[in-house]
């Protein structure tokens, strides 16, 4: 359809204007004598800005599509990171009823927020700065899309009985539109995306109305925030500026809503909420970053020749992050560094470790690790190799120590290694009668202990400022260190007042606490600052011997030294503590156990011929030594004088291993069963036995199966057997989920010491069955029997958290424990 005559001039005029808009910068650059590279640079920035804008619009549209029909989006197979939490975790509950309530109440909430913006927020913005006095909100509309709660997790057992803790998976994909004018400049927001975990604590629970004393809100981690700007604010999407603006906004939110910062709202009158807003931390996690091995190669030359990387580690707990040193050109770096983090919430906070390859342009990601601090708190000390995730290879060696906070001055002795021995908690309340010159000061506080200085927020235009913030400092020597306080005005360099508090003063109080006003020096005579100081000693508690370690260390068993039935010892070298054995690269490293003394080595050559591991249970080895002394131990005989029975005789006798051999596994971790001493009557030929160690590692949410070894296998032919072990976690029989050990050549008593992991939740694992078969690696066209025996273990009948280690008799039909 041809344009109307009246519209033709308007169309030509708009085309000419667009041409001038494009050609104007080129003409201006030539007129000013600028290089053509400036034009290309401006064009590149324009294109990148447009690309960022289109990307944001596309992500917002995709988020809206997910919000409109979650069921359809899930069925289309979205990536796992887009799925709501209840899909992944069975203890996270869907709350569609609450989302329906939010939908109904959202319009009324929007009306309240519009009134708040106009009557409360707008005057505060105008008072901030003289240039903001013209600030006016021209449009406030919170849209039709309300926040969603994708799931709620409730904690009742792990916390105090007088509180309820909820974790809310918040998802806000809003079509809100907010515009404001500042000096004829229009700024605005048109669409917001927010994802995060909001913790809600209801405490204390009361026996009368309103039944809850206060509500505390905070985000566990920095929430993901993405803003679609409008008006002049579109300049914030320019490459380089968008990163800075987004980080500033996230830091602004973190300073108020991200742990350890909290918002506490009292629900009952006269409720003291100071201890709710600033609770004493749960403890301190001390992380020893030791070394890594087999990291992926990231550096390359000309895109083909692989080189070594320059790895470093980033360690995070909450908003606190530390960076390790960089080890140049090494895929097996050794750091030997120690970092300390204050832990405020357990459960909830985790230790995150990311490895990067340092490069001049952009650092390459090399793998990550996530460790639950609940398990570290329960285990108290964890020293393990952890497999890195989100990468093809690599293990990280960490030693983790949980330090509890105790009110015991005897624990405050100075550490010889220079580590912290206490933490100081400073509750900064307020100040009174600060001096003023021409106007009332806008003050902030600098607090310093040792070489660490922290800064409070700024209170504008007040000689009696109230900050209401908490700070923590690590203390190395409570008897000699001091807390230095300096109050400053943001407009002047001079201090409004200073104070020094020696930490030794806190030791005079039985509770190591001071809650009082402190006189300010270099200030008015009636100027004070009010603070509460709490000193707590760091105490490393001894691990509970009755508890299985929740991490990899519980399943790290050293290689077992096996004696062949024919009297020829097989030697398996112990791996170094700082190295990962090649045979267990697919999982965490097996850590070698200490060697036995010479008397125990001689005892391994007794007539039982059973494979004897390299260590004994504490206490059992002494009892064994006394028994041998009374009855004449076989270890007293020379090794050459021991007559080893032949294989058929051993198969008929079915002699059980000694108590020493069964006690070789960690007695604090597993309950061991003695072998069956029944003699077979010859009706069924025994097929041998397999020793397994099984437990559930809650740190990595995985079932750990350690194949120790086999004994007394029955050869399928005169040429002997080359045995290996195959594992399925039934009912999953897929080839890709099969686990398989290495093949041991020509032996009836193979020793593997290989560990495998099945990454499933504990609830799912308890519904599964382990199917384990010992097989013979035979030639393809051979007629030999391939399966030497099998075992099935019903995991629903086992205590997986405590773990178990025992011998199982191989069979072709059903399992029989020995």
Tab-separated table of C-alpha atoms in Angstrom, residues 162-448:
chain	number	residue	atom	x	y	z
A	162	UNK	CA	12.142	-21.627	70.475
A	163	UNK	CA	12.495	-20.642	66.835
A	164	UNK	CA	11.407	-21.640	63.351
A	165	UNK	CA	13.736	-21.116	60.400
A	166	UNK	CA	12.507	-21.011	56.807
A	167	UNK	CA	14.473	-20.736	53.572
A	168	UNK	CA	12.395	-19.166	50.792
A	169	UNK	CA	13.490	-19.562	47.175
A	170	UNK	CA	12.466	-16.117	45.902
A	171	UNK	CA	11.931	-15.496	42.195
A	172	UNK	CA	10.754	-12.062	41.028
A	173	UNK	CA	10.402	-11.491	37.299
A	174	UNK	CA	8.575	-8.177	37.366
A	175	UNK	CA	7.145	-5.912	34.695
A	176	UNK	CA	7.336	-2.947	37.031
A	177	UNK	CA	7.901	0.503	35.581
A	178	UNK	CA	9.285	3.340	37.691
A	179	UNK	CA	10.329	6.717	36.248
A	180	UNK	CA	11.681	9.818	37.929
A	181	UNK	CA	12.904	13.210	36.737
A	182	UNK	CA	16.062	14.840	38.085
A	183	UNK	CA	16.875	18.248	36.579
A	184	UNK	CA	14.959	17.467	33.362
A	185	UNK	CA	16.749	14.098	33.023
A	186	UNK	CA	14.443	11.115	32.880
A	187	UNK	CA	15.689	7.999	34.672
A	188	UNK	CA	13.810	4.795	35.114
A	189	UNK	CA	13.462	1.047	35.445
A	190	UNK	CA	11.390	-1.130	33.163
A	191	UNK	CA	11.590	-4.730	34.322
A	192	UNK	CA	13.498	-6.465	37.126
A	193	UNK	CA	14.735	-10.022	37.668
A	194	UNK	CA	15.685	-11.171	41.165
A	195	UNK	CA	16.660	-14.674	42.332
A	196	UNK	CA	17.882	-15.599	45.781
A	197	UNK	CA	17.392	-17.535	49.005
A	198	UNK	CA	15.712	-15.467	51.674
A	199	UNK	CA	15.968	-16.794	55.218
A	200	UNK	CA	13.122	-16.006	57.581
A	201	UNK	CA	13.606	-16.669	61.303
A	202	UNK	CA	10.619	-16.579	63.640
A	203	UNK	CA	11.855	-16.177	67.203
A	204	UNK	CA	11.253	-16.358	70.037
A	205	UNK	CA	8.150	-18.514	70.019
A	206	UNK	CA	5.734	-17.339	72.710
A	207	UNK	CA	2.927	-18.952	74.634
A	208	UNK	CA	0.613	-15.980	74.130
A	209	UNK	CA	-0.426	-13.772	71.202
A	210	UNK	CA	1.086	-12.973	68.758
A	211	UNK	CA	2.972	-16.260	69.462
A	212	UNK	CA	6.101	-14.956	67.680
A	213	UNK	CA	8.240	-12.219	69.204
A	214	UNK	CA	10.013	-11.006	66.053
A	215	UNK	CA	10.729	-11.801	62.418
A	216	UNK	CA	14.278	-11.648	61.055
A	217	UNK	CA	14.947	-11.475	57.296
A	218	UNK	CA	18.179	-11.733	55.302
A	219	UNK	CA	19.601	-13.285	52.139
A	220	UNK	CA	22.048	-16.146	52.609
A	221	UNK	CA	24.096	-15.124	49.546
A	222	UNK	CA	24.108	-12.121	47.243
A	223	UNK	CA	20.934	-12.431	45.169
A	224	UNK	CA	21.132	-12.397	41.391
A	225	UNK	CA	19.760	-9.074	40.181
A	226	UNK	CA	19.219	-7.867	36.638
A	227	UNK	CA	17.583	-4.511	35.851
A	228	UNK	CA	16.183	-3.416	32.513
A	229	UNK	CA	16.816	0.334	32.460
A	230	UNK	CA	14.724	3.020	30.790
A	231	UNK	CA	15.314	6.645	29.779
A	232	UNK	CA	18.784	8.086	30.391
A	233	UNK	CA	19.500	5.082	32.610
A	234	UNK	CA	20.064	3.100	29.403
A	235	UNK	CA	23.624	4.427	29.504
A	236	UNK	CA	24.239	1.983	32.359
A	237	UNK	CA	24.059	-0.832	29.798
A	238	UNK	CA	27.177	0.426	27.982
A	239	UNK	CA	29.922	-2.257	28.128
A	240	UNK	CA	32.217	-1.646	31.072
A	241	UNK	CA	29.733	0.609	32.833
A	242	UNK	CA	27.103	-2.142	33.184
A	243	UNK	CA	29.465	-4.342	35.214
A	244	UNK	CA	30.289	-1.508	37.605
A	245	UNK	CA	26.666	-0.433	37.997
A	246	UNK	CA	25.414	-3.964	38.638
A	247	UNK	CA	28.111	-4.617	41.225
A	248	UNK	CA	27.369	-1.324	43.004
A	249	UNK	CA	23.684	-2.173	43.246
A	250	UNK	CA	24.436	-5.690	44.531
A	251	UNK	CA	26.870	-4.264	47.098
A	252	UNK	CA	24.190	-1.814	48.215
A	253	UNK	CA	21.767	-4.704	48.763
A	254	UNK	CA	24.440	-6.833	50.463
A	255	UNK	CA	25.220	-4.038	52.942
A	256	UNK	CA	21.657	-4.208	54.224
A	257	UNK	CA	20.103	-7.553	53.414
A	258	UNK	CA	22.872	-10.156	52.981
A	259	UNK	CA	24.281	-12.093	55.924
A	260	UNK	CA	25.659	-10.991	58.411
A	261	UNK	CA	23.354	-7.990	57.888
A	262	UNK	CA	19.759	-8.579	58.977
A	263	UNK	CA	16.410	-6.854	59.180
A	264	UNK	CA	14.531	-7.620	62.392
A	265	UNK	CA	10.915	-6.570	62.843
A	266	UNK	CA	9.457	-6.920	66.363
A	267	UNK	CA	5.911	-8.249	66.518
A	268	UNK	CA	5.400	-7.814	70.240
A	269	UNK	CA	5.628	-4.570	72.159
A	270	UNK	CA	8.662	-3.939	74.362
A	271	UNK	CA	10.553	-6.773	72.649
A	272	UNK	CA	14.327	-6.384	72.932
A	273	UNK	CA	15.608	-7.275	69.466
A	274	UNK	CA	19.291	-6.342	69.907
A	275	UNK	CA	20.356	-9.964	70.451
A	276	UNK	CA	18.213	-11.014	67.473
A	277	UNK	CA	19.742	-8.462	65.101
A	278	UNK	CA	23.295	-9.207	66.227
A	279	UNK	CA	23.552	-12.800	67.484
A	280	UNK	CA	26.895	-14.306	68.419
A	281	UNK	CA	28.313	-16.211	65.401
A	282	UNK	CA	27.995	-19.985	65.361
A	283	UNK	CA	31.731	-20.578	65.020
A	284	UNK	CA	34.815	-20.177	62.844
A	285	UNK	CA	35.917	-22.400	59.984
A	286	UNK	CA	39.689	-22.599	59.496
A	287	UNK	CA	40.585	-23.684	55.969
A	288	UNK	CA	44.050	-25.028	55.220
A	289	UNK	CA	44.477	-24.842	51.439
A	290	UNK	CA	47.211	-27.419	50.968
A	291	UNK	CA	47.570	-28.540	47.358
A	292	UNK	CA	45.886	-29.729	44.197
A	293	UNK	CA	46.663	-32.378	41.617
A	294	UNK	CA	45.891	-33.184	38.000
A	295	UNK	CA	44.329	-29.828	37.210
A	296	UNK	CA	43.179	-29.210	33.661
A	297	UNK	CA	45.550	-27.492	31.265
A	298	UNK	CA	44.215	-24.105	30.254
A	299	UNK	CA	47.201	-22.362	28.721
A	300	UNK	CA	47.845	-23.134	25.068
A	301	UNK	CA	49.975	-21.783	22.293
A	302	UNK	CA	48.522	-21.086	18.848
A	303	UNK	CA	45.416	-22.970	19.932
A	304	UNK	CA	47.104	-26.377	19.631
A	305	UNK	CA	50.128	-26.796	21.916
A	306	UNK	CA	49.056	-27.302	25.507
A	307	UNK	CA	51.042	-25.690	28.286
A	308	UNK	CA	50.868	-25.562	32.039
A	309	UNK	CA	48.528	-23.276	33.949
A	310	UNK	CA	49.034	-20.702	36.706
A	311	UNK	CA	46.402	-21.753	39.247
A	312	UNK	CA	45.057	-19.810	42.190
A	313	UNK	CA	42.023	-20.356	44.427
A	314	UNK	CA	39.132	-18.165	45.517
A	315	UNK	CA	37.558	-19.196	48.835
A	316	UNK	CA	34.184	-17.821	49.935
A	317	UNK	CA	31.873	-18.116	52.906
A	318	UNK	CA	28.956	-15.746	52.503
A	319	UNK	CA	30.167	-12.323	51.399
A	320	UNK	CA	33.738	-12.831	52.642
A	321	UNK	CA	36.203	-13.936	49.964
A	322	UNK	CA	39.939	-14.615	50.038
A	323	UNK	CA	42.344	-15.262	47.205
A	324	UNK	CA	45.352	-17.542	47.449
A	325	UNK	CA	48.718	-16.911	45.899
A	326	UNK	CA	49.294	-17.882	42.265
A	327	UNK	CA	51.534	-20.882	41.562
A	328	UNK	CA	53.222	-20.379	38.210
A	329	UNK	CA	53.245	-23.097	35.544
A	330	UNK	CA	52.173	-26.025	37.692
A	331	UNK	CA	49.225	-28.410	37.347
A	332	UNK	CA	50.020	-29.871	40.781
A	333	UNK	CA	50.311	-26.664	42.816
A	334	UNK	CA	51.200	-26.531	46.502
A	335	UNK	CA	49.858	-23.531	48.424
A	336	UNK	CA	50.020	-24.391	52.140
A	337	UNK	CA	47.950	-21.328	53.048
A	338	UNK	CA	45.442	-20.860	55.870
A	339	UNK	CA	42.246	-18.812	55.811
A	340	UNK	CA	39.675	-18.177	58.523
A	341	UNK	CA	35.986	-17.398	58.094
A	342	UNK	CA	33.356	-16.402	60.620
A	343	UNK	CA	30.261	-18.600	60.234
A	344	UNK	CA	27.010	-16.898	61.199
A	345	UNK	CA	24.357	-19.418	60.135
A	346	UNK	CA	24.472	-23.214	60.252
A	347	UNK	CA	22.741	-24.792	58.426
A	348	UNK	CA	22.747	-22.415	55.492
A	349	UNK	CA	26.295	-21.275	54.847
A	350	UNK	CA	28.699	-23.296	52.709
A	351	UNK	CA	32.366	-23.116	51.813
A	352	UNK	CA	32.855	-22.385	48.120
A	353	UNK	CA	36.208	-22.882	46.417
A	354	UNK	CA	36.855	-21.899	42.791
A	355	UNK	CA	40.125	-22.526	40.975
A	356	UNK	CA	41.267	-20.252	38.162
A	357	UNK	CA	44.177	-20.042	35.781
A	358	UNK	CA	45.650	-16.544	35.953
A	359	UNK	CA	46.036	-14.960	32.518
A	360	UNK	CA	46.820	-11.410	31.354
A	361	UNK	CA	43.411	-11.018	29.684
A	362	UNK	CA	40.800	-13.237	31.353
A	363	UNK	CA	41.329	-15.905	33.984
A	364	UNK	CA	40.181	-19.395	32.957
A	365	UNK	CA	37.941	-21.470	35.212
A	366	UNK	CA	39.544	-24.751	36.387
A	367	UNK	CA	36.917	-26.293	38.681
A	368	UNK	CA	34.943	-25.656	41.841
A	369	UNK	CA	34.039	-27.224	45.158
A	370	UNK	CA	31.104	-26.778	47.540
A	371	UNK	CA	31.354	-28.102	51.108
A	372	UNK	CA	28.523	-28.082	53.629
A	373	UNK	CA	29.639	-26.477	56.875
A	374	UNK	CA	27.057	-28.491	58.835
A	375	UNK	CA	29.098	-31.635	58.286
A	376	UNK	CA	32.362	-29.886	59.095
A	377	UNK	CA	30.819	-28.597	62.329
A	378	UNK	CA	29.738	-32.123	63.260
A	379	UNK	CA	33.044	-33.755	62.253
A	380	UNK	CA	35.121	-30.889	63.708
A	381	UNK	CA	38.189	-31.819	61.659
A	382	UNK	CA	38.231	-32.972	58.034
A	383	UNK	CA	41.479	-33.630	56.155
A	384	UNK	CA	40.710	-34.933	52.669
A	385	UNK	CA	41.177	-34.837	48.931
A	386	UNK	CA	38.057	-33.492	47.224
A	387	UNK	CA	37.223	-34.080	43.547
A	388	UNK	CA	36.585	-30.850	41.664
A	389	UNK	CA	33.257	-30.398	39.914
A	390	UNK	CA	32.441	-28.612	36.644
A	391	UNK	CA	35.716	-29.809	35.160
A	392	UNK	CA	37.172	-32.934	33.585
A	393	UNK	CA	39.874	-33.665	36.170
A	394	UNK	CA	41.494	-32.419	39.315
A	395	UNK	CA	41.504	-32.969	43.086
A	396	UNK	CA	41.947	-30.456	45.883
A	397	UNK	CA	43.497	-31.239	49.262
A	398	UNK	CA	41.937	-29.297	52.130
A	399	UNK	CA	42.135	-29.529	55.885
A	400	UNK	CA	39.082	-28.026	57.574
A	401	UNK	CA	38.834	-27.263	61.284
A	402	UNK	CA	35.702	-26.158	63.083
A	403	UNK	CA	36.455	-23.740	65.924
A	404	UNK	CA	33.705	-23.247	68.461
A	405	UNK	CA	33.369	-20.015	70.433
A	406	UNK	CA	33.828	-20.565	74.160
A	407	UNK	CA	33.826	-18.305	77.199
A	408	UNK	CA	37.056	-19.676	78.622
A	409	UNK	CA	40.080	-17.475	79.253
A	410	UNK	CA	42.374	-20.501	79.469
A	411	UNK	CA	41.904	-21.011	75.726
A	412	UNK	CA	43.400	-17.598	74.952
A	413	UNK	CA	47.037	-18.703	74.894
A	414	UNK	CA	48.990	-17.335	71.919
A	415	UNK	CA	49.285	-19.715	68.979
A	416	UNK	CA	52.857	-20.632	68.010
A	417	UNK	CA	51.976	-20.636	64.303
A	418	UNK	CA	50.535	-17.132	64.436
A	419	UNK	CA	46.908	-18.270	63.981
A	420	UNK	CA	43.948	-16.577	65.613
A	421	UNK	CA	43.031	-17.592	69.128
A	422	UNK	CA	39.854	-15.525	69.600
A	423	UNK	CA	37.357	-13.286	67.858
A	424	UNK	CA	36.170	-9.869	68.971
A	425	UNK	CA	32.555	-8.995	68.240
A	426	UNK	CA	31.812	-5.264	68.226
A	427	UNK	CA	28.188	-4.123	68.393
A	428	UNK	CA	28.392	-0.474	67.339
A	429	UNK	CA	25.306	1.266	68.698
A	430	UNK	CA	25.459	5.060	68.665
A	431	UNK	CA	27.332	8.217	69.613
A	432	UNK	CA	26.327	11.269	71.633
A	433	UNK	CA	27.140	14.976	71.429
A	434	UNK	CA	29.590	14.873	68.551
A	435	UNK	CA	31.216	18.262	67.906
A	436	UNK	CA	29.863	20.321	65.009
A	437	UNK	CA	31.328	23.253	63.147
A	438	UNK	CA	29.056	24.970	60.616
A	439	UNK	CA	26.531	22.162	60.430
A	440	UNK	CA	25.760	18.860	62.060
A	441	UNK	CA	28.240	16.159	61.004
A	442	UNK	CA	27.668	13.235	58.623
A	443	UNK	CA	29.724	10.700	60.515
A	444	UNK	CA	31.064	7.200	60.070
A	445	UNK	CA	33.292	5.034	62.261
A	446	UNK	CA	36.590	3.308	61.500
A	447	UNK	CA	37.305	0.312	63.749
A	448	UNK	CA	40.778	-1.234	63.729
